[in-house]
XYZ file of C-alpha atoms in Angstrom:
230
model
C 0.000 0.000 0.000
C 2.784 2.432 0.931
C 4.591 1.745 -2.346
C 1.446 2.497 -4.309
C 0.944 5.775 -2.457
C 4.560 6.753 -3.064
C 4.241 5.908 -6.757
C 1.038 7.946 -6.985
C 2.613 10.960 -5.280
C 5.705 10.717 -7.474
C 3.672 10.452 -10.683
C 1.486 13.391 -9.615
C 4.541 15.518 -8.836
C 6.163 14.526 -12.125
C 3.032 15.436 -14.057
C 2.849 18.845 -12.374
C 6.514 19.463 -13.021
C 6.145 18.477 -16.678
C 3.130 20.760 -17.056
C 5.075 23.651 -15.524
C 7.992 23.041 -17.876
C 5.649 22.866 -20.870
C 3.910 26.088 -19.845
C 7.243 27.811 -19.423
C 8.378 26.574 -22.813
C 5.228 27.920 -24.400
C 5.809 31.313 -22.773
C 2.539 31.157 -20.841
C 3.878 31.246 -17.283
C 2.663 34.309 -15.412
C 2.583 35.474 -11.810
C -0.720 36.840 -10.580
C 0.830 37.434 -7.153
C 3.393 39.889 -8.507
C 3.374 43.176 -6.599
C 5.800 46.039 -7.264
C 8.439 46.860 -4.631
C 6.711 50.130 -3.737
C 3.251 48.531 -3.461
C 3.008 48.481 0.360
C 4.587 51.920 0.721
C 2.122 53.456 -1.725
C -0.832 51.888 0.061
C 0.460 53.308 3.346
C 0.601 56.740 1.703
C -2.935 56.337 0.374
C -4.199 55.755 3.910
C -2.981 59.224 4.893
C -5.218 60.724 2.199
C -8.553 58.898 2.551
C -11.158 59.027 -0.185
C -14.465 60.825 0.274
C -17.756 60.844 -1.612
C -16.821 64.023 -3.513
C -13.518 62.712 -4.826
C -12.456 61.858 -8.365
C -10.128 58.855 -8.097
C -7.507 57.943 -10.725
C -6.640 54.248 -10.442
C -3.914 52.347 -12.268
C -0.195 51.864 -12.783
C 2.756 54.242 -13.285
C 1.044 56.081 -16.127
C -1.624 57.124 -13.627
C 0.834 57.480 -10.725
C 2.985 60.028 -12.578
C 0.058 62.359 -13.213
C -0.473 65.305 -10.869
C -4.221 65.155 -11.397
C -5.181 67.887 -8.949
C -2.913 70.384 -10.705
C -3.653 69.147 -14.225
C -7.400 69.358 -13.766
C -7.456 72.123 -11.153
C -9.454 69.860 -8.900
C -8.592 69.677 -5.207
C -10.759 66.545 -4.944
C -8.710 64.527 -7.481
C -7.025 61.582 -5.741
C -4.155 59.595 -7.274
C -4.289 55.840 -6.708
C -1.620 54.802 -9.193
C 1.174 52.375 -8.343
C 4.113 51.985 -10.718
C 4.347 48.456 -12.082
C 0.918 47.380 -10.860
C -1.235 44.761 -12.578
C -4.984 44.147 -12.525
C -4.725 41.628 -9.671
C -2.857 44.232 -7.643
C -5.671 46.698 -8.275
C -8.233 44.143 -7.134
C -6.281 43.574 -3.922
C -6.474 47.264 -3.025
C -9.898 48.073 -4.430
C -11.732 47.963 -1.085
C -10.043 51.172 0.064
C -11.577 52.954 -2.902
C -14.981 51.311 -2.596
C -15.177 52.166 1.115
C -14.632 55.846 0.276
C -17.498 55.789 -2.250
C -15.972 58.405 -4.585
C -18.055 60.396 -7.051
C -15.961 59.244 -10.033
C -13.434 56.485 -10.679
C -11.077 56.700 -13.667
C -9.302 53.409 -14.474
C -6.285 52.740 -16.697
C -4.619 49.377 -16.098
C -3.421 46.376 -18.083
C -0.215 47.149 -19.966
C 1.944 45.563 -17.231
C -0.285 42.470 -17.301
C 0.411 42.185 -21.016
C 4.164 42.554 -20.454
C 4.013 39.686 -17.935
C 2.143 37.442 -20.388
C -1.033 37.346 -18.331
C -3.745 36.132 -20.755
C -5.950 38.784 -22.324
C -9.036 36.850 -21.227
C -7.928 37.024 -17.589
C -7.186 40.745 -17.828
C -10.694 41.259 -19.194
C -12.133 39.097 -16.409
C -10.390 41.337 -13.886
C -11.838 44.421 -15.576
C -15.281 42.904 -15.131
C -14.569 42.155 -11.481
C -13.428 45.729 -10.845
C -16.704 46.999 -12.278
C -18.801 44.444 -10.417
C -17.238 45.156 -7.051
C -17.511 48.921 -7.417
C -21.126 48.618 -8.553
C -21.919 46.437 -5.538
C -20.070 48.451 -2.902
C -20.408 52.013 -4.173
C -23.531 52.292 -6.291
C -23.301 56.019 -6.962
C -19.698 56.003 -8.210
C -19.452 56.802 -11.918
C -16.938 54.450 -13.561
C -14.686 55.521 -16.434
C -12.433 53.021 -18.225
C -9.662 54.270 -20.508
C -8.417 52.283 -23.458
C -4.776 51.233 -23.161
C -2.236 53.627 -24.583
C -0.120 52.539 -27.539
C 3.617 51.967 -27.026
C 6.577 53.029 -29.169
C 9.330 50.440 -29.589
C 11.735 52.883 -31.275
C 12.919 54.036 -27.835
C 14.163 50.553 -26.908
C 13.704 50.986 -23.148
C 10.791 48.679 -22.270
C 11.181 45.641 -24.477
C 8.781 43.535 -22.382
C 6.047 46.030 -23.222
C 6.850 46.437 -26.917
C 5.587 44.218 -29.709
C 2.317 43.527 -27.919
C 0.112 45.574 -30.236
C -2.326 42.756 -30.962
C -2.996 42.357 -27.235
C -3.489 46.098 -26.753
C -5.855 46.275 -29.720
C -7.875 43.242 -28.581
C -8.261 44.547 -25.031
C -9.196 48.010 -26.256
C -11.884 46.454 -28.429
C -13.236 44.660 -25.362
C -12.940 47.757 -23.167
C -15.201 49.637 -25.569
C -17.829 46.946 -25.057
C -17.921 47.835 -21.363
C -20.067 50.802 -22.338
C -22.948 48.328 -22.364
C -22.425 47.968 -18.600
C -23.043 51.682 -18.058
C -19.306 52.371 -17.963
C -18.029 55.508 -19.698
C -15.169 54.765 -22.101
C -12.352 57.248 -22.679
C -10.475 56.349 -25.859
C -6.892 57.354 -25.125
C -5.458 54.995 -27.739
C -6.775 56.911 -30.740
C -5.742 60.289 -29.299
C -2.171 59.253 -28.435
C -1.428 57.151 -31.546
C 0.622 58.370 -34.502
C 0.044 57.332 -38.119
C 1.771 53.999 -37.416
C -0.410 53.232 -34.375
C 2.546 53.873 -32.056
C 2.658 56.230 -29.071
C 3.399 59.676 -30.461
C 7.127 60.335 -30.023
C 6.524 63.936 -28.958
C 4.570 62.733 -25.917
C 7.078 60.229 -24.462
C 10.787 59.742 -23.819
C 10.744 55.976 -23.339
C 7.930 54.650 -25.533
C 5.700 53.787 -22.572
C 5.343 56.682 -20.124
C 4.163 60.200 -20.832
C 5.938 63.532 -20.840
C 4.189 66.600 -19.367
C 2.827 67.344 -22.854
C 1.096 63.958 -22.807
C -0.557 64.676 -19.486
C -1.685 68.087 -20.684
C -3.274 66.449 -23.723
C -4.980 63.908 -21.460
C -6.260 66.647 -19.152
C -7.682 68.603 -22.078
C -9.433 65.474 -23.310
C -11.060 64.993 -19.908
C -12.103 68.629 -19.691
C -13.339 69.037 -23.252
C -15.030 65.635 -23.298
C -17.236 66.548 -20.377
C -15.908 63.709 -18.217
C -15.424 65.940 -15.192
C -18.979 67.233 -14.926
């Protein structure tokens, strides 16, 4: 009996190991538990600036984190909840803090780091749906705004893990636009920030991924002129 159990355990372990190796070989290994080094520190900072029902919250990764939204939009009630390097699972882990504050508006831009870490598009979309569902359930009066993912520009050669993923960006943006059917307002950043080659406009970035001040000014004007702040 003991020999049979040992054989079973060994065969099970071997099968799991083989599966892991095969997944790695296929380039489909991904880490949903990844959290950036500054994740805990940023959350600690957020707790010093709690969210209220009048606030406009900007939620996402470094592209959100680098924006001085209060100054850009001249809104004292704009709260930055961006964490550099964050992924959709990281956002889900810290979403309760936002829901508990029941902000007036929630602007979301997240997903490009998921793509760079080979997290499947279908799972990223599932996480988008969960973000919406949880906010709807816990903060019914919060208006939700989802931005399409920005294009990237590989000519800068600084973020190779993020480059060459255009088909994933395009597919997710197509799916993001469908979220309008769930009473989510869509802000199409991709079309505004793309050049004629569907790359991030070189005048708006210095690394092909993040934005220069000119990029943030363009974004702010889009929000103001599009009526998203009313």
